[in-house]
CSV table of C-alpha atoms in Angstrom, one decimal:
chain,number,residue,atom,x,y,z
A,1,UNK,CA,83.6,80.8,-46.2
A,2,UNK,CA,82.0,84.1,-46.9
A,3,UNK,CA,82.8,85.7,-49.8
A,4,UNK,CA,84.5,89.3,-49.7
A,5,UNK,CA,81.5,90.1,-50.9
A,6,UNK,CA,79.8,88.8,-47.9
A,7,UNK,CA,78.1,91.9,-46.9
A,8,UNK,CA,76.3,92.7,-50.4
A,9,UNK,CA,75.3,89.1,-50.6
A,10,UNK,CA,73.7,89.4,-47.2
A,11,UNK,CA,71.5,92.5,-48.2
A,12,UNK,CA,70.5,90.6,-51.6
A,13,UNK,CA,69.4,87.6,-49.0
A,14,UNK,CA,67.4,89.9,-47.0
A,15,UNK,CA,65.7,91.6,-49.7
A,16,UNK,CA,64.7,88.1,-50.9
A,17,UNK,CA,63.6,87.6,-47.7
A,18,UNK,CA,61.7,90.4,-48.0
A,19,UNK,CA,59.9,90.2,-51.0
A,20,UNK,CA,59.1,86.5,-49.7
A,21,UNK,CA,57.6,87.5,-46.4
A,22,UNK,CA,55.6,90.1,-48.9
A,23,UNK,CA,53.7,87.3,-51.0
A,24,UNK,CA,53.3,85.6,-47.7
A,25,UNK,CA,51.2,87.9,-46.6
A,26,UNK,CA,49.5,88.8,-49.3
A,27,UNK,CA,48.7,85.6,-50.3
A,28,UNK,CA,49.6,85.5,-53.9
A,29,UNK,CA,52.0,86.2,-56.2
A,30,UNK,CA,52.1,88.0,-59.8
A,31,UNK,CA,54.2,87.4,-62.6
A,32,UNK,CA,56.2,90.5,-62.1
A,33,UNK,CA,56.5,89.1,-58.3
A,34,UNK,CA,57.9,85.5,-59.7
A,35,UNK,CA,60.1,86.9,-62.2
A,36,UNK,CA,61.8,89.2,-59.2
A,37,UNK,CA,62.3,86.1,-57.3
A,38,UNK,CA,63.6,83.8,-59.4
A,39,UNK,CA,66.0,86.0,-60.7
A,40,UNK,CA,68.2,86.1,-57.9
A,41,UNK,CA,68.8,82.3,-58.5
A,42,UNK,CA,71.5,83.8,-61.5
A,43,UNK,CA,72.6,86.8,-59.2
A,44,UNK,CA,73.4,85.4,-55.8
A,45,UNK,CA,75.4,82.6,-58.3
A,46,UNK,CA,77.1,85.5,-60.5
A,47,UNK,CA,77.9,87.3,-57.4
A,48,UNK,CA,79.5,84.0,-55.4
A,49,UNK,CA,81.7,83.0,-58.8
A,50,UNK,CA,82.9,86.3,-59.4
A,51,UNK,CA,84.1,86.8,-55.4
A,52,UNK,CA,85.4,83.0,-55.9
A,53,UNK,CA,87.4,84.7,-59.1
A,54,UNK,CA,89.0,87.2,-57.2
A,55,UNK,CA,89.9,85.3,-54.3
A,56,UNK,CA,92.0,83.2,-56.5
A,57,UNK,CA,93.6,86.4,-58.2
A,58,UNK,CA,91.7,86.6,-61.1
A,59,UNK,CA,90.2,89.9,-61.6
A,60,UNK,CA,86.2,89.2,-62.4
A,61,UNK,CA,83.2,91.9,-62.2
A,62,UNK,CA,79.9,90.7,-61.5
A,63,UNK,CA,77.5,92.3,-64.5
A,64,UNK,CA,73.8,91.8,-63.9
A,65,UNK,CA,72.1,91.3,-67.3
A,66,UNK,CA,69.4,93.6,-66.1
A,67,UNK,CA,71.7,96.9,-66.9
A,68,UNK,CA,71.8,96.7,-70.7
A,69,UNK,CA,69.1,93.1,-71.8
A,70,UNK,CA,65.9,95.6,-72.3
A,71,UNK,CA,63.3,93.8,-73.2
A,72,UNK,CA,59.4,93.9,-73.0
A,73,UNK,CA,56.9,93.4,-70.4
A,74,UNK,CA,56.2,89.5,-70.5
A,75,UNK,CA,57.9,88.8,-67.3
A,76,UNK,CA,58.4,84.9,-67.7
A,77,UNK,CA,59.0,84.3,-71.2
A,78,UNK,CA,60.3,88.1,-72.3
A,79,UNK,CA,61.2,89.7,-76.2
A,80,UNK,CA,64.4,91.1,-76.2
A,81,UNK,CA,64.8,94.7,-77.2
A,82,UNK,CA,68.2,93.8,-79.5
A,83,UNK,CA,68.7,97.3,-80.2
A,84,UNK,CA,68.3,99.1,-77.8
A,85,UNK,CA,70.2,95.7,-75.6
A,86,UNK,CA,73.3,96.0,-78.2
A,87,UNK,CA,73.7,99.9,-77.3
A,88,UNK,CA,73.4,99.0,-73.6
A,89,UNK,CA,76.1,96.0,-73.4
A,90,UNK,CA,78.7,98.4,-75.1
A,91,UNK,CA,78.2,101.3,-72.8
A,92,UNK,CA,78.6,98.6,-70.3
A,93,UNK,CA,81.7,96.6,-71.5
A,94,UNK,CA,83.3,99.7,-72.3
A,95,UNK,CA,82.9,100.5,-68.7
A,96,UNK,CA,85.0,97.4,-67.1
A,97,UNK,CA,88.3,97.7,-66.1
A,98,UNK,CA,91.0,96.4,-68.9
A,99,UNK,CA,91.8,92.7,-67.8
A,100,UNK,CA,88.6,92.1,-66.1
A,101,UNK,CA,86.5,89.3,-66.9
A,102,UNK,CA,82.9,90.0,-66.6
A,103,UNK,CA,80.8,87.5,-64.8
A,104,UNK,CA,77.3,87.7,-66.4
A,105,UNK,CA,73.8,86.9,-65.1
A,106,UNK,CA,72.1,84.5,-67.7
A,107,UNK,CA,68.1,84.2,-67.4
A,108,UNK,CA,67.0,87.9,-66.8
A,109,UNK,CA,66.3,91.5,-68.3
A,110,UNK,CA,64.9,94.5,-67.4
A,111,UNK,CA,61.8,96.2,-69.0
A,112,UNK,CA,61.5,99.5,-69.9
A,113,UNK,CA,59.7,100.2,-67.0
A,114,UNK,CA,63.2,99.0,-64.7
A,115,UNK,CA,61.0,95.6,-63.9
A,116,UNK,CA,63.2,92.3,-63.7
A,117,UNK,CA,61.6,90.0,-66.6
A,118,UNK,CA,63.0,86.3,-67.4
A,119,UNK,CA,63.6,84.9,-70.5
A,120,UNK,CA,62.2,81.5,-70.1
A,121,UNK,CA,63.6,78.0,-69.7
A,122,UNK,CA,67.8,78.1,-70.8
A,123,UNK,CA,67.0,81.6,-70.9
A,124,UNK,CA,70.7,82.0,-69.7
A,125,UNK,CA,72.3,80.3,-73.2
A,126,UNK,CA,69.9,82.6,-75.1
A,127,UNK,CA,72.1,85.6,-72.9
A,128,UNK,CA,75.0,84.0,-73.8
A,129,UNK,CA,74.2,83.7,-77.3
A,130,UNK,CA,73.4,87.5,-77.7
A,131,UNK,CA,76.2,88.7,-75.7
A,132,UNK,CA,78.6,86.6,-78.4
A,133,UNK,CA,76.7,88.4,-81.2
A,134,UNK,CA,77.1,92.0,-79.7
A,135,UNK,CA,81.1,91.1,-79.1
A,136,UNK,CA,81.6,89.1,-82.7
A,137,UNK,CA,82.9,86.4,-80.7
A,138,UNK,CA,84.7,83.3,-82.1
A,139,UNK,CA,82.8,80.5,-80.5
A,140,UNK,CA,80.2,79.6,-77.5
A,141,UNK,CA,80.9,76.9,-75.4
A,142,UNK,CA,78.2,76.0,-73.0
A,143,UNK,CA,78.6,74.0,-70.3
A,144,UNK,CA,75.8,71.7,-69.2
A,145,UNK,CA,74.7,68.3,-67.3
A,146,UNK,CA,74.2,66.0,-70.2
A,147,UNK,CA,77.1,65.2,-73.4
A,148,UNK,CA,75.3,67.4,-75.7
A,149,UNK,CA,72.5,66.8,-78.3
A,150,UNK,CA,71.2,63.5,-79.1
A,151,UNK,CA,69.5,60.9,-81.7
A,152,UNK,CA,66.5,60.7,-79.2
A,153,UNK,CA,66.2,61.7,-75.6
A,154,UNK,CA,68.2,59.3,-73.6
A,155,UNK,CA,65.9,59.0,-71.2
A,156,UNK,CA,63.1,57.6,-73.1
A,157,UNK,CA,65.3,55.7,-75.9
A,158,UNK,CA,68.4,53.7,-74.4
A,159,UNK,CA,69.5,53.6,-78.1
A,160,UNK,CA,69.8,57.1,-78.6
A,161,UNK,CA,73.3,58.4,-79.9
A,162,UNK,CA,75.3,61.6,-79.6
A,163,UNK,CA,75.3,63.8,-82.0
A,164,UNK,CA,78.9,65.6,-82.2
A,165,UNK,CA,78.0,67.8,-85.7
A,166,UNK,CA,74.9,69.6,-86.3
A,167,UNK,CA,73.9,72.4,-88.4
A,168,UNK,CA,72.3,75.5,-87.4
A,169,UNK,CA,68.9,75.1,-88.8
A,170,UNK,CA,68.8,71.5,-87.9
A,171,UNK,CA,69.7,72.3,-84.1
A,172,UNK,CA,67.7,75.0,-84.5
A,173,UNK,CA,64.6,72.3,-85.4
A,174,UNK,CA,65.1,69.7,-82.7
A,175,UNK,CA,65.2,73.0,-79.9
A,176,UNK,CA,61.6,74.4,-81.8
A,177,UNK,CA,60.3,70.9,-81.3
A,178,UNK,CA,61.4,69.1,-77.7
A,179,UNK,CA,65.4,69.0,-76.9
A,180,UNK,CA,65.0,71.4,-74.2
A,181,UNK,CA,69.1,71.9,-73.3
A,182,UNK,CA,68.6,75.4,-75.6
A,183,UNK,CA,66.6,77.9,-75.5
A,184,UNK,CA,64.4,78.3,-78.7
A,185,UNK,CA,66.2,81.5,-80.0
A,186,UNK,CA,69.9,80.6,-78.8
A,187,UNK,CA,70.6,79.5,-82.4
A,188,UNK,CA,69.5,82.6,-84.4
A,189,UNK,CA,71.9,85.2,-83.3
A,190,UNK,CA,74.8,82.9,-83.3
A,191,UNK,CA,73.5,81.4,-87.0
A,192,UNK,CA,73.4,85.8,-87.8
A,193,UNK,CA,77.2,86.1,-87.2
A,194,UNK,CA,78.2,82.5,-88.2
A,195,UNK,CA,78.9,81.9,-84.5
A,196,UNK,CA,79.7,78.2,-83.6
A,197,UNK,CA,78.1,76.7,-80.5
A,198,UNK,CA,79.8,74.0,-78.6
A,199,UNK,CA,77.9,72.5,-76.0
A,200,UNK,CA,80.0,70.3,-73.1
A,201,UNK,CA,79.1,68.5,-70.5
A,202,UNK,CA,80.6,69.8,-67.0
A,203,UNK,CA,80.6,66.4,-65.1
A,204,UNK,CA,82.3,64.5,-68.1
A,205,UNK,CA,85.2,66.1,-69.7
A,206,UNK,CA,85.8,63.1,-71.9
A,207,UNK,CA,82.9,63.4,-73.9
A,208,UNK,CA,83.5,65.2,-77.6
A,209,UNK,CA,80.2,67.1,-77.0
A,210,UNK,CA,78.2,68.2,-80.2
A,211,UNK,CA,79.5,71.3,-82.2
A,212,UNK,CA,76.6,73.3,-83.6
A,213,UNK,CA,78.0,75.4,-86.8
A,214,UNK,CA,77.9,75.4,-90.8
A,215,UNK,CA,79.6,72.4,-90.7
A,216,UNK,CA,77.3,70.1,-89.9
A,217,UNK,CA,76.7,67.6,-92.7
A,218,UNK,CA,72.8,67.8,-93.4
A,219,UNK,CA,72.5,64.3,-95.3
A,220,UNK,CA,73.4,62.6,-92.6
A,221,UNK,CA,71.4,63.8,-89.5
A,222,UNK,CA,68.9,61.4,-88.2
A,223,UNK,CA,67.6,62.9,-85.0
A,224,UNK,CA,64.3,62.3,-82.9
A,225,UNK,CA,62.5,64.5,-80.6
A,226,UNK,CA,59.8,64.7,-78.8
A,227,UNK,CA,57.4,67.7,-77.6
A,228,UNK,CA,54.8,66.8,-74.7
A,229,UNK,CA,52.3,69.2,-72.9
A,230,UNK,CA,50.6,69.7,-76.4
A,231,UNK,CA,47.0,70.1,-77.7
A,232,UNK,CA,45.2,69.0,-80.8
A,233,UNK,CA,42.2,71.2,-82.5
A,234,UNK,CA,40.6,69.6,-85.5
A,235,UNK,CA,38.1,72.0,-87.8
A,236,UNK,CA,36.6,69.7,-90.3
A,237,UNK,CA,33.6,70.0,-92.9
A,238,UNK,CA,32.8,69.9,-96.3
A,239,UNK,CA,31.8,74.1,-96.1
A,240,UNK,CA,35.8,74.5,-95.8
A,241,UNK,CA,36.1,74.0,-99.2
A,242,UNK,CA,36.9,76.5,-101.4
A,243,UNK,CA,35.9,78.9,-99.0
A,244,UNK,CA,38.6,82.3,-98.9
A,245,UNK,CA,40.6,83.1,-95.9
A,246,UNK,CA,39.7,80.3,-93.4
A,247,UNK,CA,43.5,80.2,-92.5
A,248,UNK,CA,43.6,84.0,-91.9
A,249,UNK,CA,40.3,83.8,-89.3
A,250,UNK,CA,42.0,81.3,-87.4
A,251,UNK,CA,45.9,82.8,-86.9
A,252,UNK,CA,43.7,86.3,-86.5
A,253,UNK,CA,41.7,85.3,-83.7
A,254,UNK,CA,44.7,83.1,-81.8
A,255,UNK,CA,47.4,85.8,-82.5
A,256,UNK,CA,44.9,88.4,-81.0
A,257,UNK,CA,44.9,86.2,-77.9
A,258,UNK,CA,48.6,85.5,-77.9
A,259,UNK,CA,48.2,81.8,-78.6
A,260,UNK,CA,51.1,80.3,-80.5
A,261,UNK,CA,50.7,77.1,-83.3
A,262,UNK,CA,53.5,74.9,-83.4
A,263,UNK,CA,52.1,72.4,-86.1
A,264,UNK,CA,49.1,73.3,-88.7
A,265,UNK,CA,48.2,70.8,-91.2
A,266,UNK,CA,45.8,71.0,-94.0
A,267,UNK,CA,44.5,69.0,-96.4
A,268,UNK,CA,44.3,69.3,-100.0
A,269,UNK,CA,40.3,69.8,-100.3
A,270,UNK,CA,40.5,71.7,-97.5
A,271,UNK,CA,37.7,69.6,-95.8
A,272,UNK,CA,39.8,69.5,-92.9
A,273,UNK,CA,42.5,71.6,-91.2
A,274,UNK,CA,44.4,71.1,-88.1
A,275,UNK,CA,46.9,72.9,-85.7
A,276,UNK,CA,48.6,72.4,-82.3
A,277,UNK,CA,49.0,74.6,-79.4
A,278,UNK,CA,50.1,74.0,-75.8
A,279,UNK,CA,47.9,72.0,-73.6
A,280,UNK,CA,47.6,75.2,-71.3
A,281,UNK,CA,46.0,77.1,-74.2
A,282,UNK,CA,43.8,75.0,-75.5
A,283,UNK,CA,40.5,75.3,-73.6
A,284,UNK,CA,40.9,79.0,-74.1
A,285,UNK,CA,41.7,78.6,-78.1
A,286,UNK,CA,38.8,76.2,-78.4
A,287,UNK,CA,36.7,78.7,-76.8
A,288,UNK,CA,37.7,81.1,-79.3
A,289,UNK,CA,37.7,79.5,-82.7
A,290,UNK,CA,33.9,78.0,-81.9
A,291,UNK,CA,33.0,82.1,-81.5
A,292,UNK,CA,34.7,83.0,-84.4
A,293,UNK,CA,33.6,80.1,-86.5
A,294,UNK,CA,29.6,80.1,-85.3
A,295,UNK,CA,28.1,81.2,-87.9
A,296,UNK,CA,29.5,78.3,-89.7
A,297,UNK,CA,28.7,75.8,-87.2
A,298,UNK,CA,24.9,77.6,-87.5
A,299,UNK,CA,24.8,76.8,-90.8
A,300,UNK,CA,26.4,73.5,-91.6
A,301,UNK,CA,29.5,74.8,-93.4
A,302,UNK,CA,31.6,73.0,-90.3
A,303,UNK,CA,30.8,70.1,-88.8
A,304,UNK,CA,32.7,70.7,-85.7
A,305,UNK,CA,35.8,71.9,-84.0
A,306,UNK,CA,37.4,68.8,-82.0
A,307,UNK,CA,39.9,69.0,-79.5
A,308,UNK,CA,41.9,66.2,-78.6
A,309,UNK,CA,44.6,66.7,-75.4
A,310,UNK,CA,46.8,66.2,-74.5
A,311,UNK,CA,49.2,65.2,-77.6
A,312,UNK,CA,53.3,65.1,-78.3
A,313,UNK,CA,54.7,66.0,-81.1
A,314,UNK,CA,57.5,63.5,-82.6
A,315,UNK,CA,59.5,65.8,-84.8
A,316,UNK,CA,62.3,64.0,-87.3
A,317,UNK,CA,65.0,66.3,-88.3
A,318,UNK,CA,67.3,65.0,-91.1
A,319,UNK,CA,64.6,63.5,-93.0
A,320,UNK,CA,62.3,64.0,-95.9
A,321,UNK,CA,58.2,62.7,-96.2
A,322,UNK,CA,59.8,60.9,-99.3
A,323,UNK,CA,62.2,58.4,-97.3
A,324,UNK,CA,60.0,57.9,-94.4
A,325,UNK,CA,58.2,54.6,-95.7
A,326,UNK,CA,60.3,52.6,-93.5
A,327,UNK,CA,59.6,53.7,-90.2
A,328,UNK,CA,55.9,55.0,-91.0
A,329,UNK,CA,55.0,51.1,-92.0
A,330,UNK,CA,56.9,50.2,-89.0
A,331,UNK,CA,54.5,52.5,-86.9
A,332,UNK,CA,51.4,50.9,-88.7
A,333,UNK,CA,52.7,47.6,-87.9
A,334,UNK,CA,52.9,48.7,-84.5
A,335,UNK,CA,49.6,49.8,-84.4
A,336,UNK,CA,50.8,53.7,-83.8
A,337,UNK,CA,48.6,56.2,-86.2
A,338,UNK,CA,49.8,59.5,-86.0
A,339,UNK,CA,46.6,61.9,-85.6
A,340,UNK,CA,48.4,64.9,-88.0
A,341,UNK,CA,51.0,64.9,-90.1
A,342,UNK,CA,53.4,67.6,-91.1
A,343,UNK,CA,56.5,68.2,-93.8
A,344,UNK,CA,58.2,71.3,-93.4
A,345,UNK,CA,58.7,73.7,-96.0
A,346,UNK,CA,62.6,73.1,-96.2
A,347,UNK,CA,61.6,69.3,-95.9
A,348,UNK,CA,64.5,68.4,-93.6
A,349,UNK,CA,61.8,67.6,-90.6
A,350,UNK,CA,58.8,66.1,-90.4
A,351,UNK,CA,56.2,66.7,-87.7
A,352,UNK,CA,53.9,63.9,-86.6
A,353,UNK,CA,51.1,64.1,-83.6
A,354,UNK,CA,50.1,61.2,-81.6
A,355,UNK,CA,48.0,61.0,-78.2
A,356,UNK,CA,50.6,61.4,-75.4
A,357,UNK,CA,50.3,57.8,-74.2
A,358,UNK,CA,51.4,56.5,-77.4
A,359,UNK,CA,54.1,59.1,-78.4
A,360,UNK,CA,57.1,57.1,-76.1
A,361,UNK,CA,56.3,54.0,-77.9
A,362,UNK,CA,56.2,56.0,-81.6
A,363,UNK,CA,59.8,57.6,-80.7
A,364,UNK,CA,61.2,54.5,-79.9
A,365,UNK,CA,59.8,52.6,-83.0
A,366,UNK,CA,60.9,55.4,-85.3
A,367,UNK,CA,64.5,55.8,-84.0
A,368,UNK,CA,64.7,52.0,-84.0
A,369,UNK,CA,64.0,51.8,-88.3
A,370,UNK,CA,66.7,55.2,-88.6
A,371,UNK,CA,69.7,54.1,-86.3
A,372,UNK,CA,68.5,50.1,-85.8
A,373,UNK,CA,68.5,48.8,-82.5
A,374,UNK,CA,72.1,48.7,-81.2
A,375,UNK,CA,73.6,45.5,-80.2
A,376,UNK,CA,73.3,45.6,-76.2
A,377,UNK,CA,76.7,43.9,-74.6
A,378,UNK,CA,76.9,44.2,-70.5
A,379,UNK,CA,80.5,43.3,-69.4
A,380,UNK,CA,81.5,42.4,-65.9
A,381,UNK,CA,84.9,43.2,-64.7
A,382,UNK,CA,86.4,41.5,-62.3
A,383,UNK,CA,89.6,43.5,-60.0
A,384,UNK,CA,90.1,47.1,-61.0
A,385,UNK,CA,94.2,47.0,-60.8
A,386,UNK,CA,96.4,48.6,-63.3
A,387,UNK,CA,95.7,46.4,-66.1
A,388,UNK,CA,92.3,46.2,-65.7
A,389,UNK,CA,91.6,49.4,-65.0
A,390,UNK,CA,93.9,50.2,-68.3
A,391,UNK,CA,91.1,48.3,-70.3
A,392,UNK,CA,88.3,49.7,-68.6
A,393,UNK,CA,89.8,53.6,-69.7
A,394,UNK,CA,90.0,52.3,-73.2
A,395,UNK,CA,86.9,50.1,-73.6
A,396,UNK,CA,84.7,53.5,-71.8
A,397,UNK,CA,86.8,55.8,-74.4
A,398,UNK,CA,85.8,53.8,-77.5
A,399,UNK,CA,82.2,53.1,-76.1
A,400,UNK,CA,80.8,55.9,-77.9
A,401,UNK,CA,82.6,55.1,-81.4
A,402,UNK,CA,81.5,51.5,-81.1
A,403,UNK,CA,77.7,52.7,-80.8
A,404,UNK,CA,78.0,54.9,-83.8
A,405,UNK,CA,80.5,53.0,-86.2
A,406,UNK,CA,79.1,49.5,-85.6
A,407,UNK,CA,76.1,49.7,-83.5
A,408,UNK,CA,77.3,48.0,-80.7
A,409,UNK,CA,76.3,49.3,-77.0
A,410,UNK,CA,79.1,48.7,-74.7
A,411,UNK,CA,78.6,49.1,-71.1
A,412,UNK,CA,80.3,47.8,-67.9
A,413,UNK,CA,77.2,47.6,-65.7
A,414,UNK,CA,79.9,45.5,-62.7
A,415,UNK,CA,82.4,46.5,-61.3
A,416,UNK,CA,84.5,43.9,-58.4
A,417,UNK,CA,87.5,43.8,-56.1
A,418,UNK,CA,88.1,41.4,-53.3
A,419,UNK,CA,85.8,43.5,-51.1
A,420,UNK,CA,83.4,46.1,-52.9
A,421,UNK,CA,80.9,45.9,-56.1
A,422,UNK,CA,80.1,48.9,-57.9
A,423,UNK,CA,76.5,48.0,-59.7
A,424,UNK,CA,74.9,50.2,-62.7
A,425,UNK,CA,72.5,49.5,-64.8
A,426,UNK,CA,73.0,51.9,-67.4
A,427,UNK,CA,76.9,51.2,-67.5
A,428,UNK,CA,79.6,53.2,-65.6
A,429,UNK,CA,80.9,56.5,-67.1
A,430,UNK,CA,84.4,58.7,-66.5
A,431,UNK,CA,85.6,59.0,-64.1
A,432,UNK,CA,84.5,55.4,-62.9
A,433,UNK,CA,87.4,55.2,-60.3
A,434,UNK,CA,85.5,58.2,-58.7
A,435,UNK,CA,81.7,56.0,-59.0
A,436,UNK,CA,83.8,53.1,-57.5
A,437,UNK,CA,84.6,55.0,-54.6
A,438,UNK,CA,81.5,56.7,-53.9
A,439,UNK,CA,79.0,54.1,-54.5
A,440,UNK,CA,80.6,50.7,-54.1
A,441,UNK,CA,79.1,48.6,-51.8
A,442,UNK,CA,80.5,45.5,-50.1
């Protein structure tokens, strides 16, 4: 049904349309161009559950983030203006109707100029996390497809566990270094105004979700990530040592050319220092550090400047280089060398590089020495009538305790009646009477 709405979303089509038809014909597109177009993903959406709102009697206001989030000229991956943005939203808020609720479009800014910009990848929890700073707010709750944070990525390690408590600056490291449900700054204006984050999975209500906050216990967060698309630049020679400001040529020349380091490592003679930066940059960076560096490479001071792509970084949060003698001999044993190595200066998270065909197999090994490998049980149920299907809400609700509490993974991978068979691999979820339903098959 169209919205009452309808005829505002039909101009917003057509203008889409428009500027479509536009690149069409000119053959390209700029960044400016892609930011404009992919922002009306989050307004044509703001604009439909806001009408949706008020067809149901709630009173709603659609508020496009692009009147009051000011932010710079970078049009895919744009710096927020909090300032100036904090002014803007109260001028704004103040402005809605009392008892309205104020549908917000996640993702997008403006520049100074009046140009739509985007903030990135989750760009639209990173909104939500500002606009809970400006208004104080108690709590975030961000709804999303998956239960929340985990041990590993569940789709590389089957082993991997919910987290339901984190800490700020622990979340905050597994989002720097590969759990891509946040955006990298969502954390630091909630962690500014002690803000707790809950983050919820839409499709299962059941699951506890993990609560990001102060109250997450640090001495007992194990978690595993994993950060692909990366490249590795080694500078190595004996003219390193000694030698003054090395460190300050190489961030110089790469901040100049707006290439960001994840991961630097250096050793203690300082024969040999490396750093990381994405795979897309690293051509251009290697380009760069052999210009700044040739008079050195002229005169024997340094040997050479490698570059080794692509590479993943396996960052372990929760853990110190001190207690890390079990899993690193279990990556020796499985022949898995990390190329750098990296302790952070709280040392709650270490950083280790390996060559991207190796780093699956290196995530798995290491989670498999901090959680174990959990005791894999597949059940088969046969019927699915009220006392069976009592057992199967009750075995499906305790699944997740058994994993953490005795390392036992539960999963009902059959379901059976007289006529159907529901078949997963990876074990039914909640609402499995819904699966059953859907995706049995006689």
């Amino acid at each position: 049904r169209v919205p009452d709405s309808g005829a505002v979303l039909t101009r917003e089509l057509q203008q889409l349309e428009t500027k479509l038809q536009q690149i069409k014909v000119n053959r390209r597109s700029t960044e400016r161009d892609q930011a404009e177009v992919l922002s009306y993903g989050e307004l044509l959406s703001a604009r439909l559950f806001s009408s949706a709102l008020n067809d149901r009697g709630i009173a709603a206001s659609l508020l496009d983030a692009r009147s009051f989030l000011t932010t710079d000229a970078s049009y895919d991956q744009a710096k927020v203006d909090l300032g100036l943005s904090k002014k803007y939203w109260t001028a704004c808020y103040k402005d809605l109707p009392k008892g309205t609720i104020p549908v917000v479009t996640g993702f997008i800014g403006a520049s100074p100029e009046g140009h739509t910009t985007t903030l990135g990848r989750n760009g639209s929890n990173y909104t939500a996390a500002l606009i809970a700073n400006f208004l104080n707010a108690e709590e975030v709750l961000n709804y999303t497809h998956v239960d929340g944070l985990f041990s590993a990525p569940p789709d590389q390690v089957d082993e991997a566990r919910l987290i339901r408590q984190l800490s700020f600056e622990e979340a905050n490291e597994l989002v720097q270094f590969g759990a891509h449900i946040l955006h990298a700054k969502t954390i630091i204006p909630l962690l500014e105004k002690n803000i707790p984050l809950h983050i919820l999975n839409t499709f299962n209500p059941r699951s506890p979700g993990t609560r990001i906050s102060t109250e997450g216990k640090k001495e007992e967060i194990k978690a595993v990530s994993l950060l692909n698309d990366n490249a590795l630049l080694m500078l190595e020679g004996r003219g390193l040592l000694d030698k003054v400001g090395v460190d300050a040529r190489i961030f110089s020349v790469l901040a100049d050319h707006r290439i960001s380091v994840s991961v630097i490592s250096q050793g203690a003679s300082e024969r040999g220092i490396g750093l990381v930066v994405q795979y897309d940059d690293a051509e251009r960076a290697h380009r760069l550090l052999e210009k700044e560096f040739q008079t050195d490479l002229g005169s024997d001071d340094l040997n050479q400047i490698q570059r080794i792509e692509p590479v993943s970084i396996l960052s372990v949060v929760g853990e110190d280089a001190g207690s890390f003698y079990r899993p690193y001999r279990a990556l020796v044993r499985n022949q898995l060398t990390p190329l750098l190595f990296n302790n952070s200066p709280s040392d709650r998270q270490l950083g280790l590089v390996f060559k991207e065909e190796e780093a699956v197999k290196a995530l798995r090994v290491v989670h498999g020495e901090l959680y174990g490998t959990a005791k894999r049980i597949n059940l088969l149920c046969f019927g699915k009538g009220r006392v069976v299907a009592t057992l199967l809400d009750q075995l499906l609700e305790e699944a997740e305790a058994l994993k953490e509490k005795k390392n036992i993974d539960l999963r009902v991978i059959v379901i059976l009646n007289s006529s159907h068979a529901l078949l997963k691999k990876e074990g039914v979820g909640s609402p499995w009477r819904n699966q059953f339903d859907q995706k049995a098959r006689r």
